[in-house]
GROMACS .gro file of C-alpha atoms in nm:
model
  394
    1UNK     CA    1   0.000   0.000   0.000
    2UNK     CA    2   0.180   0.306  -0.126
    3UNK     CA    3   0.150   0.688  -0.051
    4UNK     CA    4  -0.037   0.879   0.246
    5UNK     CA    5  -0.260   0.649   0.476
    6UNK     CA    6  -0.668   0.705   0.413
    7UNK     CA    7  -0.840   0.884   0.659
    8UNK     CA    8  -0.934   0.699   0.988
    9UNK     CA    9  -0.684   0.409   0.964
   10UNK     CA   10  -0.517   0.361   1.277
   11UNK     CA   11  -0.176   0.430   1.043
   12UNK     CA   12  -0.346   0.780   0.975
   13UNK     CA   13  -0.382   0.833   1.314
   14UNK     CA   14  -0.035   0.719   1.432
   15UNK     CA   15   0.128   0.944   1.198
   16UNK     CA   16  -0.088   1.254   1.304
   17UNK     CA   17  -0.025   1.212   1.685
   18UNK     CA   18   0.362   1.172   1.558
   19UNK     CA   19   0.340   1.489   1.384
   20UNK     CA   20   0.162   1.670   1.624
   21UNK     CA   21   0.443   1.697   1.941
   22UNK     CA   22   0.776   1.818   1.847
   23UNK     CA   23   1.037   1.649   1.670
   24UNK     CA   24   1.396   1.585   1.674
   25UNK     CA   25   1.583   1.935   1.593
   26UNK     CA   26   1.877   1.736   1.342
   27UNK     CA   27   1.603   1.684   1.079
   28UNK     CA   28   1.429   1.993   1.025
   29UNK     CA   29   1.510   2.269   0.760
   30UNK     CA   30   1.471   2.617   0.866
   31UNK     CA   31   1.539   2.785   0.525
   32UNK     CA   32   1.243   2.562   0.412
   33UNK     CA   33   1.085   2.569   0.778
   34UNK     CA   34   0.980   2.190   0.720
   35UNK     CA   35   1.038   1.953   1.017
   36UNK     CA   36   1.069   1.592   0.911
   37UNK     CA   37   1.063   1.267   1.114
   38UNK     CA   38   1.292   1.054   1.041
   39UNK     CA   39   1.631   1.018   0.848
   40UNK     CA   40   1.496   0.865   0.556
   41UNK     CA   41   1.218   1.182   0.545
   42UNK     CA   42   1.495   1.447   0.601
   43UNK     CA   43   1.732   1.271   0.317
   44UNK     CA   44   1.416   1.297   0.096
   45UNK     CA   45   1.367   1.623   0.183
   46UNK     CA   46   1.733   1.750   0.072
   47UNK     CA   47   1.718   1.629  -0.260
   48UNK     CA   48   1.388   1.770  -0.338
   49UNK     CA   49   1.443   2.064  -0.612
   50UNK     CA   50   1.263   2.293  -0.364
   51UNK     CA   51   1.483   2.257  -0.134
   52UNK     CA   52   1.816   2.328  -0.394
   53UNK     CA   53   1.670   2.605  -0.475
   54UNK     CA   54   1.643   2.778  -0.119
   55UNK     CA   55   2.047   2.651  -0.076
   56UNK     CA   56   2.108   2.884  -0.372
   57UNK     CA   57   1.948   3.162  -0.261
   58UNK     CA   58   2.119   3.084   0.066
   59UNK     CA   59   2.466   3.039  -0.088
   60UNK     CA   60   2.395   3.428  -0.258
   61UNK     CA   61   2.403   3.573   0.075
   62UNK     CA   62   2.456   3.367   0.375
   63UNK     CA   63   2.544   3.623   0.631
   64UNK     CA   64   2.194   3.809   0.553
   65UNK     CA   65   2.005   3.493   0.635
   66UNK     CA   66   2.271   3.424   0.919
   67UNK     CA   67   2.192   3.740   1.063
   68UNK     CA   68   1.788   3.750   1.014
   69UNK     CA   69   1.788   3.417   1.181
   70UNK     CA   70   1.999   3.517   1.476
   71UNK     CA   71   1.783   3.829   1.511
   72UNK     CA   72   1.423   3.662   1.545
   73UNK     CA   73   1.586   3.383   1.716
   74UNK     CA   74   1.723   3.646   2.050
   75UNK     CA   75   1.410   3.889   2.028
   76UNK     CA   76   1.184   3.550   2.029
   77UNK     CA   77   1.401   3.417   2.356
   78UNK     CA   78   1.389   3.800   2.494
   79UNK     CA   79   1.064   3.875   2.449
   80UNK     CA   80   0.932   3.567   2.644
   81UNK     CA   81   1.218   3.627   2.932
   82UNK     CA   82   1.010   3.977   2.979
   83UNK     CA   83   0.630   3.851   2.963
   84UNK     CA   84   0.679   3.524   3.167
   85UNK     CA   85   1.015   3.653   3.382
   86UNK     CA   86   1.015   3.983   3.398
   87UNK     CA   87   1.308   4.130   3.601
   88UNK     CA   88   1.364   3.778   3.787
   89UNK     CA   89   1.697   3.595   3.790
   90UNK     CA   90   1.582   3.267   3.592
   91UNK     CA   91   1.756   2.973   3.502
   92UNK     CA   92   1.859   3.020   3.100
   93UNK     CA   93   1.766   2.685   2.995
   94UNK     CA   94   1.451   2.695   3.184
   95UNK     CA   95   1.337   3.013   2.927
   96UNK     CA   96   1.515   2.802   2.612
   97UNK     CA   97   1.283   2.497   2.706
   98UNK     CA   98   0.986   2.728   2.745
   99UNK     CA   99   1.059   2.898   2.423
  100UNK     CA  100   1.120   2.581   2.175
  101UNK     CA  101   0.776   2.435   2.314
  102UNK     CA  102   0.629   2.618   2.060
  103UNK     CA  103   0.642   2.427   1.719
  104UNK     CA  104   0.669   2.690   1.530
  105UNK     CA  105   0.939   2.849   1.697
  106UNK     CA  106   1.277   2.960   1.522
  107UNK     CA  107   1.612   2.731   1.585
  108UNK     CA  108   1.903   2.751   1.694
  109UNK     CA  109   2.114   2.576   1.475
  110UNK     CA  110   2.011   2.861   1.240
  111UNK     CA  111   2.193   3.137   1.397
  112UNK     CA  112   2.552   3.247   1.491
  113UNK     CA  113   2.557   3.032   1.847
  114UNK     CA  114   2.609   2.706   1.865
  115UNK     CA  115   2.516   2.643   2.176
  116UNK     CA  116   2.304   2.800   2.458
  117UNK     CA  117   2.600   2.955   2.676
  118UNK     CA  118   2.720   3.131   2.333
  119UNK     CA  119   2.389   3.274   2.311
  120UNK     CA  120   2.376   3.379   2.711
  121UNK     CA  121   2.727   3.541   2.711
  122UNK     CA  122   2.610   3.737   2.422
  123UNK     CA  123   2.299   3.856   2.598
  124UNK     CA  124   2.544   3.962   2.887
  125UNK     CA  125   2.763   4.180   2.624
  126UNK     CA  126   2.479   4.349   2.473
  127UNK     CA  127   2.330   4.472   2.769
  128UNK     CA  128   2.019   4.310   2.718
  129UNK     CA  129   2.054   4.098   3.057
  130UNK     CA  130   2.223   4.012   3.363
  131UNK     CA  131   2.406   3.711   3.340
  132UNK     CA  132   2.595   3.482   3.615
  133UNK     CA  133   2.727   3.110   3.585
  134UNK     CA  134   2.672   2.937   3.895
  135UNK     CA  135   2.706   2.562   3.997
  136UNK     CA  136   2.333   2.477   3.855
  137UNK     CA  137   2.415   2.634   3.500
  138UNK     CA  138   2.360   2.997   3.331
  139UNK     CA  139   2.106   3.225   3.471
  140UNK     CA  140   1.983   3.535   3.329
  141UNK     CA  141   1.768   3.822   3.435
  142UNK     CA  142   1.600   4.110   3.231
  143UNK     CA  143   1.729   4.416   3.214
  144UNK     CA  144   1.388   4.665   3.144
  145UNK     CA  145   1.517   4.970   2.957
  146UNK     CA  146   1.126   5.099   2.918
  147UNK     CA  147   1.208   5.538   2.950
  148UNK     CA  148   0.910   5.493   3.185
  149UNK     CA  149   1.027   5.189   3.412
  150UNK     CA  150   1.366   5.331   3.423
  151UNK     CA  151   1.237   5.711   3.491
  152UNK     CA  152   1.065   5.553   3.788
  153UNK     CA  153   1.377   5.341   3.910
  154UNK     CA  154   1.583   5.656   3.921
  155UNK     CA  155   1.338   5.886   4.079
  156UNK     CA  156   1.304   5.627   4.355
  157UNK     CA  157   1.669   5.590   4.400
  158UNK     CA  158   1.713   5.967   4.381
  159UNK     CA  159   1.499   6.045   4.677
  160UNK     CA  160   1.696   5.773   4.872
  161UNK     CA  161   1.972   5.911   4.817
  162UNK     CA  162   1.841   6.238   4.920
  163UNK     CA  163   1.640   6.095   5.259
  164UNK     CA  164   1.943   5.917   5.326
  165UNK     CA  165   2.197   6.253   5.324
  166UNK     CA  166   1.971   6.434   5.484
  167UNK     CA  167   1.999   6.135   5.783
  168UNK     CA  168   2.364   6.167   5.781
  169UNK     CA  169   2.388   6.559   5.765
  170UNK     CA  170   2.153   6.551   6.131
  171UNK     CA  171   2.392   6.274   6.269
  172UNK     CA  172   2.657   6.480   6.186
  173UNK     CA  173   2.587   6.769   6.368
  174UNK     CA  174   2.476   6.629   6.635
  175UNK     CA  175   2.769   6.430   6.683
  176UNK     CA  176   2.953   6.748   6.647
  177UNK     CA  177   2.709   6.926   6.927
  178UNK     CA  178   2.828   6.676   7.140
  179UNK     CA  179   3.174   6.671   7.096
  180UNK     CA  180   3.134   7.036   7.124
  181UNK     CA  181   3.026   7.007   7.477
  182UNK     CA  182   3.247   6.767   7.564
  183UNK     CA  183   3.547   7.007   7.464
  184UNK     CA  184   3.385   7.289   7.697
  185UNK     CA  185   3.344   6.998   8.003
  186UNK     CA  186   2.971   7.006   8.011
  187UNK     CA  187   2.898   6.647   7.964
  188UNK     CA  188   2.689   6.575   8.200
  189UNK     CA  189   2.903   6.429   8.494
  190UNK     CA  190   2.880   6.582   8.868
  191UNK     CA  191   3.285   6.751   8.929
  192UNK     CA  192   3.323   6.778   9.313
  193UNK     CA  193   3.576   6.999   9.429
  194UNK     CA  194   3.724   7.101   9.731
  195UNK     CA  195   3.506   7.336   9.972
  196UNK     CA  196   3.646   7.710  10.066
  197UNK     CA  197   3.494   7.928  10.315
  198UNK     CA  198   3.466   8.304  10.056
  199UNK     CA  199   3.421   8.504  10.310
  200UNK     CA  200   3.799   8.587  10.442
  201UNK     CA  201   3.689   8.792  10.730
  202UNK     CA  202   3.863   8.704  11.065
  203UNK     CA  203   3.658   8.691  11.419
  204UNK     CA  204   3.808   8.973  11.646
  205UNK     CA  205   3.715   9.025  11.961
  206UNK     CA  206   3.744   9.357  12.146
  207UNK     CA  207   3.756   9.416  12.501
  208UNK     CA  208   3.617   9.763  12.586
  209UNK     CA  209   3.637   9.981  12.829
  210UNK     CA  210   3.422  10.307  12.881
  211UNK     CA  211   3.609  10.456  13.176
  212UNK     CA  212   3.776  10.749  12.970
  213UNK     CA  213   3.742  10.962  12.654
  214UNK     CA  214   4.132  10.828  12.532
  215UNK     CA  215   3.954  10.524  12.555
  216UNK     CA  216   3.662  10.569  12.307
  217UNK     CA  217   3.839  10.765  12.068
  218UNK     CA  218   4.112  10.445  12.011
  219UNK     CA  219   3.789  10.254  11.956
  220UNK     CA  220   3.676  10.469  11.669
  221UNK     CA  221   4.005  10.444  11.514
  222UNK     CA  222   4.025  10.078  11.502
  223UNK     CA  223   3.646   9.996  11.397
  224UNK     CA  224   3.722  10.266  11.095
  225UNK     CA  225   4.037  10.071  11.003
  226UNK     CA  226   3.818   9.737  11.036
  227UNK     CA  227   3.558   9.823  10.788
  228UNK     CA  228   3.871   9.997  10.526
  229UNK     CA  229   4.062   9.634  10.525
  230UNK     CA  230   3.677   9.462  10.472
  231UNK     CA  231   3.623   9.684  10.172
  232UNK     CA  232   4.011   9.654  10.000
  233UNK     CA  233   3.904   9.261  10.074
  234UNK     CA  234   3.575   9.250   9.900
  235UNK     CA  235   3.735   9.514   9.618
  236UNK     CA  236   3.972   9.284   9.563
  237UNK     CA  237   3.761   8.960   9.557
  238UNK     CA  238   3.529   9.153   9.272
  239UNK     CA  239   3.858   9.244   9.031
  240UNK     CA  240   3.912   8.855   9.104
  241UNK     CA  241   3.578   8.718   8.993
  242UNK     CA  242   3.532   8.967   8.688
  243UNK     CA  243   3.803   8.765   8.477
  244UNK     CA  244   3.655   8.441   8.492
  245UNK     CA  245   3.265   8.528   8.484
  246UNK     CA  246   3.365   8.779   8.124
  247UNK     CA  247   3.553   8.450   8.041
  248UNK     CA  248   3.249   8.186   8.134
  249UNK     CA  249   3.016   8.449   7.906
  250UNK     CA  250   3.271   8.471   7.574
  251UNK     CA  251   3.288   8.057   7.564
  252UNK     CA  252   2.863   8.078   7.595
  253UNK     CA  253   2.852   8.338   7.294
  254UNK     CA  254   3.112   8.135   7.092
  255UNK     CA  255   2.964   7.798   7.145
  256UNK     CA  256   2.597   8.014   7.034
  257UNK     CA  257   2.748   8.162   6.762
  258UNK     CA  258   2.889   7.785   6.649
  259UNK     CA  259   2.561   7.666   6.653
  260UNK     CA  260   2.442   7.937   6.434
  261UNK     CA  261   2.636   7.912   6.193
  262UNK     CA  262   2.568   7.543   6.146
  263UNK     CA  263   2.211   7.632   6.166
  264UNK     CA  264   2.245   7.862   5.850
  265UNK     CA  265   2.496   7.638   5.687
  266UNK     CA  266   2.212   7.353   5.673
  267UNK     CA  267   1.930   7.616   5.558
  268UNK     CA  268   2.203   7.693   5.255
  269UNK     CA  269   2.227   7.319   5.167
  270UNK     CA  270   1.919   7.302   5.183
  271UNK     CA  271   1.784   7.591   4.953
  272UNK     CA  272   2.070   7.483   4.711
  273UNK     CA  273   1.910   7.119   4.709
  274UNK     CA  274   1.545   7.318   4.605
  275UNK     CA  275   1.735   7.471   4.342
  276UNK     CA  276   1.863   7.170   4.189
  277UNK     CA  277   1.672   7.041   3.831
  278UNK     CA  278   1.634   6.731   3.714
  279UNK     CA  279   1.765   6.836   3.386
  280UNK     CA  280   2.113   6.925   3.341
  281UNK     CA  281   2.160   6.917   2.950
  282UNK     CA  282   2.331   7.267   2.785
  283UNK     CA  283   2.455   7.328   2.467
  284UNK     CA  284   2.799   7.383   2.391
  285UNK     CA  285   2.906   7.165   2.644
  286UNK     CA  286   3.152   6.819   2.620
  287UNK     CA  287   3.008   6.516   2.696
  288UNK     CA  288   3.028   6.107   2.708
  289UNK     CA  289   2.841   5.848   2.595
  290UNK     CA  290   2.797   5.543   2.901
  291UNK     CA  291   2.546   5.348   2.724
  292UNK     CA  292   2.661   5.027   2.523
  293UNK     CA  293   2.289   5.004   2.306
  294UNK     CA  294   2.443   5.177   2.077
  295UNK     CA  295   2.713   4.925   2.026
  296UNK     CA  296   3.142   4.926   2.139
  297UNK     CA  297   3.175   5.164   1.836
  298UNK     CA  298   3.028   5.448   2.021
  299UNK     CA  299   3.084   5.306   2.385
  300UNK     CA  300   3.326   5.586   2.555
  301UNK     CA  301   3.298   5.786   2.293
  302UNK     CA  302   3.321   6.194   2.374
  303UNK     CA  303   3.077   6.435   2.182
  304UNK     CA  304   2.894   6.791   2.182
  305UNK     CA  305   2.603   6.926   2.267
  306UNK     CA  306   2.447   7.123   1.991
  307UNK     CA  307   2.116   7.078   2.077
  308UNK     CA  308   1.930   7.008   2.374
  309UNK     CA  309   1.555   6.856   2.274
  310UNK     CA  310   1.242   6.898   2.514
  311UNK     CA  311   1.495   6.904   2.830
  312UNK     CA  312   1.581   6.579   2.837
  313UNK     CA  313   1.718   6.468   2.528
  314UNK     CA  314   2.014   6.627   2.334
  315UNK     CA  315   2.133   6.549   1.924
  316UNK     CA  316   2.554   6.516   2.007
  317UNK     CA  317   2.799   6.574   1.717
  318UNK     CA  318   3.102   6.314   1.804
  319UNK     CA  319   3.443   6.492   1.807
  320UNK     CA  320   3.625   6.288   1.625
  321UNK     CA  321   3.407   6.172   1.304
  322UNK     CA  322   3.158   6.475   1.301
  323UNK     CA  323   2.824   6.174   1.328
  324UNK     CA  324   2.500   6.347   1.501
  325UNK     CA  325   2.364   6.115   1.736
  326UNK     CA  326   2.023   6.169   1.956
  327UNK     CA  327   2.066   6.060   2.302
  328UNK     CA  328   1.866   6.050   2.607
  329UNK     CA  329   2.031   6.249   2.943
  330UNK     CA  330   2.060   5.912   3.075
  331UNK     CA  331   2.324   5.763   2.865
  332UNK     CA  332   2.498   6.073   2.851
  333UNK     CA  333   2.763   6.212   3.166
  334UNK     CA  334   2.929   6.485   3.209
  335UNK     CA  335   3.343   6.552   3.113
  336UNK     CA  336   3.567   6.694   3.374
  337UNK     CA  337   3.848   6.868   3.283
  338UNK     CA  338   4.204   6.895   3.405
  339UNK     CA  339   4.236   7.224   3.652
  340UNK     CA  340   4.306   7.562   3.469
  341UNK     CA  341   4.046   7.463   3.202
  342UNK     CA  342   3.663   7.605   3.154
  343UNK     CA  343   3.375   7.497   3.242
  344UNK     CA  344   2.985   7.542   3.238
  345UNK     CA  345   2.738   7.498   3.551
  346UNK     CA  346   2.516   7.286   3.405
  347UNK     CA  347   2.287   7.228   3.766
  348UNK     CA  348   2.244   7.365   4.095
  349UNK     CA  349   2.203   7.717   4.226
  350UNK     CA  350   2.511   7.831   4.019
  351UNK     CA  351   2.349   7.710   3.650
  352UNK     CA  352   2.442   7.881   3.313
  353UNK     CA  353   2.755   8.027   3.470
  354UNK     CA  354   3.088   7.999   3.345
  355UNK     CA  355   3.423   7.897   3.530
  356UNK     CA  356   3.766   7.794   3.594
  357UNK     CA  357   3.870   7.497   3.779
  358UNK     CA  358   4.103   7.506   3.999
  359UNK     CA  359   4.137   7.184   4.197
  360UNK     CA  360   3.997   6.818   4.176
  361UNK     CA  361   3.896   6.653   4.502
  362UNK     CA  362   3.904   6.262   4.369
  363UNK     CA  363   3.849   6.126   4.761
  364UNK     CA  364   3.503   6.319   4.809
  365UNK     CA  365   3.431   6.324   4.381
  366UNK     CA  366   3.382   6.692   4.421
  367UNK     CA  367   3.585   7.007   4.276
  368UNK     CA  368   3.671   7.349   4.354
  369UNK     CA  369   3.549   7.611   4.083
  370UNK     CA  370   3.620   7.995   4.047
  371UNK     CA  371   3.322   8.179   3.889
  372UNK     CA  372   3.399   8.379   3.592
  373UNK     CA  373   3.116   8.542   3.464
  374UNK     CA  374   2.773   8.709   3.599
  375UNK     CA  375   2.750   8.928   3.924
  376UNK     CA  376   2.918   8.644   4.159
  377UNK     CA  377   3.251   8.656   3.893
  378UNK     CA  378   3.571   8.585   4.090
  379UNK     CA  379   3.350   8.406   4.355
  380UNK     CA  380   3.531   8.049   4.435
  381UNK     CA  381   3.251   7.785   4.482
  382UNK     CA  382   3.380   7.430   4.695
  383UNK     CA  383   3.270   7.131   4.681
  384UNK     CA  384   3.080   7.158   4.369
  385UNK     CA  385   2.981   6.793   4.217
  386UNK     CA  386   3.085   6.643   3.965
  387UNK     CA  387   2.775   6.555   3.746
  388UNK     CA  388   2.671   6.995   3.798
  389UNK     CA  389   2.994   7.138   3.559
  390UNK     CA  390   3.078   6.968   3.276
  391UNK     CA  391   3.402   7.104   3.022
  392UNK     CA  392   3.275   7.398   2.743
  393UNK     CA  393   3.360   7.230   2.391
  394UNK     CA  394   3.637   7.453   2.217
   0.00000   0.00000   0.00000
């Protein structure tokens, strides 16, 4: 009995049920996309004229259909790491067994990789995930570059980072406060010292006598020199105590004054931290690219700012080839020069000013920038950040 089985036979239905799961991935064709099952079917299959013809036109250009293969192939695998996954750390061939369940999925031994960990390591240099090797195989998680997800990841860790240095600002001066008053000797601990009597006055006792006028008048003479030696005394004791009591009040005003100025140094931080933008882009100014989704060939790669679009976004001309490129804020950073060179403000209370800097503080990642231009010029600004000035393009 030649050719296809009729309808109903139980060989009909033996080779439908075959068909139906998948089959073994050495005998399918993906420029035809025909899956055979067996060796004898897949050596049929080559020799068939429509299948010499698809070799041609894949002999014409091989690395197109290389490359169109490899393409569906990681956007297929991708795509189903973000619906299923989402941002979870997965096993790799957990998503790969997921993803060839589908029958009509794309193969592997279609594209560039031969083999799974090829295809993972790849992911990993792209960018497109987080990759580690551990002792249970490859696992992978997705990175989501959504402008919305990733607005919302760094607004979150933004404010952290703002809750959290505004936590360590009040622990620092209170720790100072009380270092403070342990410098002056007020912390808290009863001093006992050694009791004198103030009054220096000695007891005399007179004997007197009333009998005769020579008598009385030697009386008057001593009492008046009494009370003259109790008045040099207390004189004396008042020039004493005047010292240390104008001493005790200049140690209260400088210790008040201390805590002033801290007082008004933290308003200052503060209203600098209100005037602060979330926007820092300016034209004219130098700076680098720190995203790889453009590829190596641009990775590092140093550029100006000719035009700054709705805020956020910028169109950079690279310095070295003259290519216009338009890039989001976030995969752009700023370029610090070496001291003596210019620079822009480009955020903070001090933005759209020009400047000189002077020194580079690499410890705290901070810098120390002369104004040079508006009413403040000549004004010398510390610890200015790194990401508010960037270096003016020549």
């Amino acid at each position: 009995m030649g050719g296809k089985a009729e309808k109903g036979t139980p060989k009909y239905i033996a080779n439908k049920i075959k068909a139906k799961g998948l089959q073994k991935l050495r005998w399918y064709c993906q420029m035809c996309q025909k899956q055979c099952r067996d060796e004898n079917g897949f050596k049929c299959h080559t020799m068939s004229e429509s299948h010499q013809r698809q070799l041609l036109l894949f002999a014409d250009n091989a690395s197109k259909y290389i490359d169109e293969f490899s393409k569906e192939f990681a956007d297929g695998y991708v795509e189903l790491l973000r619906r299923q996954f989402g941002t979870k750390r997965v096993n790799a061939n957990k998503v790969y067994q997921d993803y060839i369940s589908n029958r009509d999925h794309l193969h592997m031994n279609a594209t560039q990789w031969e083999t799974l960990t090829e295809f993972v390591k790849w992911l990993g240099r792209e960018g497109k995930c987080v990759v580690d090797e551990t002792e249970k195989g490859w696992f992978v998680a997705y990175i989501d570059r959504d402008p919305a997800a990733v607005a919302a990841m760094e607004a979150k860790a933004k404010k952290e980072k703002m809750d959290k240095d505004d936590q360590e600002r009040m622990l620092e001066f209170i720790q100072k406060q009380v270092e403070r008053g342990r410098k002056e000797g007020d912390d808290g601990t009863p001093s006992y010292t050694e009791f004198k009597r103030e009054s220096s006055q000695e007891r005399i006792s007179l004997s007197l006598t009333l009998k005769r006028k020579a008598d009385d008048k030697k009386l008057e003479l001593l009492t008046s020199a009494l009370k003259s030696k109790s008045k040099e005394e207390s004189s004396s004791k008042k020039v004493k105590e005047e010292p240390s009591s104008k001493k005790t009040k200049e140690d209260k005003d400088r210790s008040k004054k201390n805590a002033l100025d801290e007082i008004m140094e933290m308003e200052q931080r503060a209203k600098e931290k209100n005037q602060r933008k979330d926007y820092w882009l300016t034209e004219g100014i130098l700076v680098k690219i720190v995203t790889k989704s453009l590829g190596d060939k641009y990775y590092k790669r140093k550029g100006v700012v000719e035009k700054v679009i709705e805020k956020y976004g910028a169109q950079v001309k690279l310095v070295d080839e003259g290519t216009r490129i338009k890039l989001d804020q976030n995969h752009l950073e700023t370029v610090i020069p070496s001291p003596g060179r210019s620079v822009l403000f480009v955020n903070g209370p001090h933005r759209g000013a020009k400047g000189i800097l002077k020194e580079i503080d690499t410890d705290n990642f901070c810098c120390l920038v002369e104004i040079t231009s508006g009413s403040q010029s000549g004004r010398v600004v510390k610890d200015v950040q790194y990401e508010d000035i960037s270096k003016m393009a020549a």
